[in-house]
């Protein structure tokens, strides 16, 4: 594995899960280095590296590691399922194991490598109370007072899920941006548009707060699966076809398990000029 802390420059990795792409910085053995300014600079796909989210790995006494998440606009993200799976794959290979425990803003999570090679992470129990998601006022999360009667589910970050006839026909950029900043969501929201393909399969497209259109979203897949099950559209095991690939969600008694592929794309180092932007 690359020495991510070498003095010649700050090392990083580029990874993706079903096209949902990340910069990963391993800060174990030192203090965290990320800031809002550096995250924005790195997130610029023309002048930086480009990513949907950035994940920084930290030491943690009560788990194998901890993870912090940043969006490409420099804001913090409370959860990122695909980045979690990618980093867990990296840590499992580093430790020579097929299971790890980690800590995020969601609390203590667990991940495993399945026998088919996919990486699964327990994203925890969904947040279903309006105050937990959070929403700005006491409304029914399963049917929000917005056009289209979307559902709201929290997965460590807020999600607003629209069930539509054809997800392909949605103006994702226009509608996603408008709903993200609706006053009903005091912390903004991720926005999902899902259409039912089969009793256990959904087509899903995602607008992520702080990032825009993404090819996949792990926490969004989890939130959508939970909302679909609560509406009786599907069972608790769902396959989600996203723009960048396929993810699987299994809402179990111990939490919402997210499974899918991971890819380690390349490694690099940030220049002193880039680091100065922090």
Short mmCIF file of C-alpha atoms in Angstrom, two decimals:
data_model
loop_
_atom_site.label_atom_id
_atom_site.label_comp_id
_atom_site.label_asym_id
_atom_site.label_seq_id
_atom_site.Cartn_x
_atom_site.Cartn_y
_atom_site.Cartn_z
CA UNK A 1 0.00 0.00 0.00
CA UNK A 2 1.10 3.55 -0.65
CA UNK A 3 2.67 5.55 2.21
CA UNK A 4 -0.05 8.15 2.50
CA UNK A 5 1.94 10.30 4.90
CA UNK A 6 5.26 10.63 3.07
CA UNK A 7 6.91 14.04 3.38
CA UNK A 8 7.12 14.52 -0.41
CA UNK A 9 3.44 15.43 -0.50
CA UNK A 10 0.08 14.45 0.89
CA UNK A 11 -0.88 11.09 -0.57
CA UNK A 12 -4.40 10.26 -1.66
CA UNK A 13 -6.33 7.50 -3.41
CA UNK A 14 -9.09 7.74 -5.98
CA UNK A 15 -11.85 5.14 -5.62
CA UNK A 16 -15.40 4.61 -6.80
CA UNK A 17 -18.39 2.42 -6.02
CA UNK A 18 -20.74 2.01 -9.00
CA UNK A 19 -19.40 5.28 -10.45
CA UNK A 20 -19.89 7.24 -7.19
CA UNK A 21 -16.31 8.57 -6.92
CA UNK A 22 -14.17 9.56 -3.97
CA UNK A 23 -10.85 10.93 -2.91
CA UNK A 24 -9.60 9.02 0.13
CA UNK A 25 -6.93 10.36 2.48
CA UNK A 26 -5.43 8.05 5.10
CA UNK A 27 -4.60 10.16 8.16
CA UNK A 28 -3.99 7.28 10.55
CA UNK A 29 -0.96 7.96 12.68
CA UNK A 30 -1.36 11.74 12.46
CA UNK A 31 -4.03 14.36 12.94
CA UNK A 32 -6.76 15.04 10.41
CA UNK A 33 -5.67 17.39 7.61
CA UNK A 34 -8.88 18.16 5.74
CA UNK A 35 -10.55 21.58 5.73
CA UNK A 36 -13.47 23.09 3.84
CA UNK A 37 -11.11 25.06 1.58
CA UNK A 38 -8.98 22.06 0.68
CA UNK A 39 -12.07 19.90 0.09
CA UNK A 40 -13.47 22.49 -2.34
CA UNK A 41 -10.13 22.74 -4.16
CA UNK A 42 -9.75 18.99 -4.45
CA UNK A 43 -13.38 18.57 -5.50
CA UNK A 44 -12.97 20.82 -8.55
CA UNK A 45 -12.88 18.41 -11.52
CA UNK A 46 -10.99 20.94 -13.68
CA UNK A 47 -8.46 22.42 -11.26
CA UNK A 48 -8.26 19.70 -8.62
CA UNK A 49 -8.85 15.95 -8.55
CA UNK A 50 -12.64 15.80 -8.61
CA UNK A 51 -14.95 13.69 -6.48
CA UNK A 52 -18.51 13.30 -5.30
CA UNK A 53 -17.29 12.96 -1.70
CA UNK A 54 -13.99 12.91 0.12
CA UNK A 55 -13.32 10.43 2.93
CA UNK A 56 -10.59 10.94 5.52
CA UNK A 57 -9.49 7.92 7.56
CA UNK A 58 -8.58 8.58 11.19
CA UNK A 59 -7.41 6.49 14.12
CA UNK A 60 -10.04 5.46 16.67
CA UNK A 61 -9.45 3.66 19.95
CA UNK A 62 -12.79 1.83 19.89
CA UNK A 63 -12.73 0.56 16.29
CA UNK A 64 -10.39 -0.32 13.46
CA UNK A 65 -10.66 3.25 12.18
CA UNK A 66 -12.91 6.30 11.90
CA UNK A 67 -14.17 8.12 8.80
CA UNK A 68 -15.03 11.76 8.12
CA UNK A 69 -16.84 12.81 4.93
CA UNK A 70 -16.78 16.02 2.88
CA UNK A 71 -18.81 17.09 -0.15
CA UNK A 72 -17.22 18.68 -3.20
CA UNK A 73 -18.56 22.11 -2.20
CA UNK A 74 -16.59 21.96 1.07
CA UNK A 75 -19.55 21.09 3.29
CA UNK A 76 -19.49 18.11 5.66
CA UNK A 77 -21.44 14.94 4.92
CA UNK A 78 -22.79 12.82 7.74
CA UNK A 79 -22.76 9.54 5.82
CA UNK A 80 -21.54 8.10 2.53
CA UNK A 81 -22.30 4.44 1.98
CA UNK A 82 -20.26 3.80 -1.15
CA UNK A 83 -17.20 5.62 0.19
CA UNK A 84 -17.54 3.60 3.39
CA UNK A 85 -17.57 0.37 1.40
CA UNK A 86 -14.53 1.42 -0.66
CA UNK A 87 -12.50 2.43 2.40
CA UNK A 88 -13.51 -0.75 4.23
CA UNK A 89 -12.19 -2.78 1.29
CA UNK A 90 -8.88 -0.89 1.51
CA UNK A 91 -8.62 -1.38 5.27
CA UNK A 92 -9.58 -5.06 5.09
CA UNK A 93 -6.82 -5.64 2.53
CA UNK A 94 -4.39 -3.63 4.64
CA UNK A 95 -5.21 -5.69 7.76
CA UNK A 96 -5.57 -9.01 5.93
CA UNK A 97 -9.14 -9.50 7.16
CA UNK A 98 -12.64 -9.87 5.74
CA UNK A 99 -14.45 -7.81 8.37
CA UNK A 100 -13.83 -4.46 10.07
CA UNK A 101 -15.52 -2.10 12.50
CA UNK A 102 -15.48 1.66 11.99
CA UNK A 103 -16.90 4.83 13.49
CA UNK A 104 -18.60 7.64 11.54
CA UNK A 105 -21.03 10.37 12.54
CA UNK A 106 -23.63 7.56 12.41
CA UNK A 107 -21.85 5.70 15.21
CA UNK A 108 -20.16 2.32 15.13
CA UNK A 109 -20.65 0.43 11.84
CA UNK A 110 -19.55 -2.98 10.59
CA UNK A 111 -18.47 -4.12 7.13
CA UNK A 112 -17.65 -7.48 5.56
CA UNK A 113 -16.39 -8.82 2.25
CA UNK A 114 -18.88 -11.31 0.82
CA UNK A 115 -17.83 -14.56 -0.80
CA UNK A 116 -18.84 -13.11 -4.19
CA UNK A 117 -16.36 -10.25 -3.72
CA UNK A 118 -18.90 -7.52 -3.04
CA UNK A 119 -18.35 -5.36 0.06
CA UNK A 120 -21.26 -4.89 2.47
CA UNK A 121 -21.62 -2.31 5.23
CA UNK A 122 -24.32 -2.01 7.87
CA UNK A 123 -25.39 1.63 7.58
CA UNK A 124 -27.38 1.49 10.81
CA UNK A 125 -31.08 1.90 11.50
CA UNK A 126 -32.96 4.42 9.34
CA UNK A 127 -34.06 7.67 10.96
CA UNK A 128 -37.82 7.87 10.53
CA UNK A 129 -38.89 10.64 12.94
CA UNK A 130 -39.23 14.13 11.49
CA UNK A 131 -36.87 15.57 14.10
CA UNK A 132 -34.16 12.98 13.40
CA UNK A 133 -34.12 13.28 9.59
CA UNK A 134 -34.28 16.33 10.21
CA UNK A 135 -37.29 18.24 8.89
CA UNK A 136 -38.14 21.82 9.77
CA UNK A 137 -41.51 20.98 11.30
CA UNK A 138 -43.65 18.07 12.49
CA UNK A 139 -45.02 16.50 9.31
CA UNK A 140 -45.53 12.87 8.26
CA UNK A 141 -42.19 11.74 6.75
CA UNK A 142 -43.79 9.00 4.64
CA UNK A 143 -45.76 11.59 2.64
CA UNK A 144 -44.32 15.09 2.74
CA UNK A 145 -46.44 18.18 1.96
CA UNK A 146 -44.58 18.76 -1.31
CA UNK A 147 -45.71 18.23 -4.91
CA UNK A 148 -45.47 14.52 -5.63
CA UNK A 149 -45.84 13.56 -1.94
CA UNK A 150 -42.25 12.32 -1.53
CA UNK A 151 -40.98 10.42 1.50
CA UNK A 152 -38.21 11.51 3.84
CA UNK A 153 -35.72 9.12 5.44
CA UNK A 154 -32.54 9.87 7.36
CA UNK A 155 -29.46 7.68 6.98
CA UNK A 156 -27.07 9.95 8.85
CA UNK A 157 -27.95 12.53 6.21
CA UNK A 158 -31.42 13.58 5.01
CA UNK A 159 -33.05 12.11 1.90
CA UNK A 160 -36.19 13.10 0.02
CA UNK A 161 -37.46 10.26 -2.18
CA UNK A 162 -39.90 10.70 -5.07
CA UNK A 163 -41.55 7.62 -6.53
CA UNK A 164 -42.25 8.37 -10.18
CA UNK A 165 -43.51 6.53 -13.26
CA UNK A 166 -40.23 6.98 -15.15
CA UNK A 167 -37.05 8.08 -13.40
CA UNK A 168 -35.38 8.59 -16.78
CA UNK A 169 -37.84 11.35 -17.68
CA UNK A 170 -37.15 13.48 -14.58
CA UNK A 171 -35.33 16.82 -14.87
CA UNK A 172 -32.82 15.67 -12.28
CA UNK A 173 -30.74 18.84 -12.17
CA UNK A 174 -33.70 21.22 -12.08
CA UNK A 175 -35.90 19.35 -9.62
CA UNK A 176 -33.03 18.08 -7.51
CA UNK A 177 -31.54 21.52 -6.96
CA UNK A 178 -34.92 23.01 -6.10
CA UNK A 179 -35.83 20.34 -3.55
CA UNK A 180 -32.35 20.29 -1.98
CA UNK A 181 -32.84 23.81 -0.64
CA UNK A 182 -36.56 23.63 0.17
CA UNK A 183 -37.27 25.25 3.59
CA UNK A 184 -38.65 21.92 4.83
CA UNK A 185 -35.05 20.67 5.05
CA UNK A 186 -33.03 22.80 7.49
CA UNK A 187 -29.79 20.98 6.60
CA UNK A 188 -30.64 20.72 2.88
CA UNK A 189 -31.35 17.25 1.52
CA UNK A 190 -30.29 14.60 -0.95
CA UNK A 191 -33.00 14.00 -3.55
CA UNK A 192 -33.87 10.65 -5.12
CA UNK A 193 -36.20 9.77 -8.00
CA UNK A 194 -37.17 6.08 -8.15
CA UNK A 195 -39.39 4.04 -10.43
CA UNK A 196 -40.53 0.49 -9.77
CA UNK A 197 -39.20 -2.12 -12.21
CA UNK A 198 -40.17 -5.27 -10.28
CA UNK A 199 -41.27 -6.11 -6.72
CA UNK A 200 -37.61 -6.31 -5.70
CA UNK A 201 -36.00 -3.87 -8.15
CA UNK A 202 -35.97 -0.07 -8.55
CA UNK A 203 -34.47 2.35 -11.06
CA UNK A 204 -32.91 5.18 -9.08
CA UNK A 205 -31.37 8.54 -9.99
CA UNK A 206 -29.84 10.86 -7.42
CA UNK A 207 -29.12 14.52 -6.77
CA UNK A 208 -26.75 14.81 -3.79
CA UNK A 209 -26.65 17.89 -1.60
CA UNK A 210 -23.30 19.60 -1.93
CA UNK A 211 -22.34 17.56 -5.00
CA UNK A 212 -25.14 17.59 -7.58
CA UNK A 213 -25.92 14.69 -9.92
CA UNK A 214 -24.03 11.53 -8.99
CA UNK A 215 -23.87 8.17 -10.76
CA UNK A 216 -24.75 6.35 -7.54
CA UNK A 217 -25.38 7.08 -3.86
CA UNK A 218 -25.14 4.44 -1.16
CA UNK A 219 -27.05 6.22 1.57
CA UNK A 220 -29.60 7.27 -1.06
CA UNK A 221 -30.05 3.66 -2.13
CA UNK A 222 -30.62 2.71 1.52
CA UNK A 223 -33.12 5.52 2.11
CA UNK A 224 -35.01 4.70 -1.08
CA UNK A 225 -35.22 1.00 -0.21
CA UNK A 226 -36.57 1.86 3.24
CA UNK A 227 -39.14 4.28 1.82
CA UNK A 228 -40.24 1.75 -0.82
CA UNK A 229 -40.70 -0.97 1.78
CA UNK A 230 -42.66 1.34 4.07
CA UNK A 231 -45.00 2.19 1.18
CA UNK A 232 -45.48 -1.47 0.35
CA UNK A 233 -43.92 -1.13 -3.10
CA UNK A 234 -41.18 -3.66 -2.39
CA UNK A 235 -39.97 -6.01 0.31
CA UNK A 236 -36.98 -5.24 2.48
CA UNK A 237 -34.46 -6.69 0.03
CA UNK A 238 -34.09 -4.49 -3.04
CA UNK A 239 -31.79 -4.20 -6.05
CA UNK A 240 -31.28 -0.62 -7.23
CA UNK A 241 -30.22 0.14 -10.78
CA UNK A 242 -28.35 3.45 -10.73
CA UNK A 243 -26.67 5.45 -13.49
CA UNK A 244 -23.25 4.01 -12.60
CA UNK A 245 -24.13 0.45 -11.65
CA UNK A 246 -26.15 -1.78 -9.36
CA UNK A 247 -26.37 -1.73 -5.57
CA UNK A 248 -28.16 -4.10 -3.21
CA UNK A 249 -29.96 -3.12 -0.01
CA UNK A 250 -31.17 -5.46 2.73
CA UNK A 251 -33.11 -3.79 5.57
CA UNK A 252 -32.57 -6.20 8.45
CA UNK A 253 -33.37 -6.05 12.15
CA UNK A 254 -29.81 -4.90 12.94
CA UNK A 255 -29.74 -2.14 10.33
CA UNK A 256 -29.74 -1.36 6.62
CA UNK A 257 -27.05 -3.35 4.81
CA UNK A 258 -25.62 -1.89 1.60
CA UNK A 259 -23.70 -4.11 -0.84
CA UNK A 260 -22.00 -3.45 -4.14
CA UNK A 261 -18.75 -3.30 -6.10
CA UNK A 262 -15.67 -1.27 -5.19
CA UNK A 263 -12.84 -0.01 -7.40
CA UNK A 264 -9.42 1.37 -6.49
CA UNK A 265 -8.54 3.60 -9.46
CA UNK A 266 -5.21 5.30 -8.74
CA UNK A 267 -2.95 6.88 -6.13
CA UNK A 268 -1.28 10.28 -6.22
CA UNK A 269 0.17 13.13 -4.20
CA UNK A 270 -1.03 16.67 -3.70
CA UNK A 271 1.39 19.46 -4.53
CA UNK A 272 2.44 22.07 -1.95
CA UNK A 273 0.46 24.63 -3.98
CA UNK A 274 -2.70 22.56 -3.65
CA UNK A 275 -2.11 22.02 0.06
CA UNK A 276 -1.72 25.77 0.55
CA UNK A 277 -5.38 26.16 -0.41
CA UNK A 278 -6.37 24.55 2.88
#
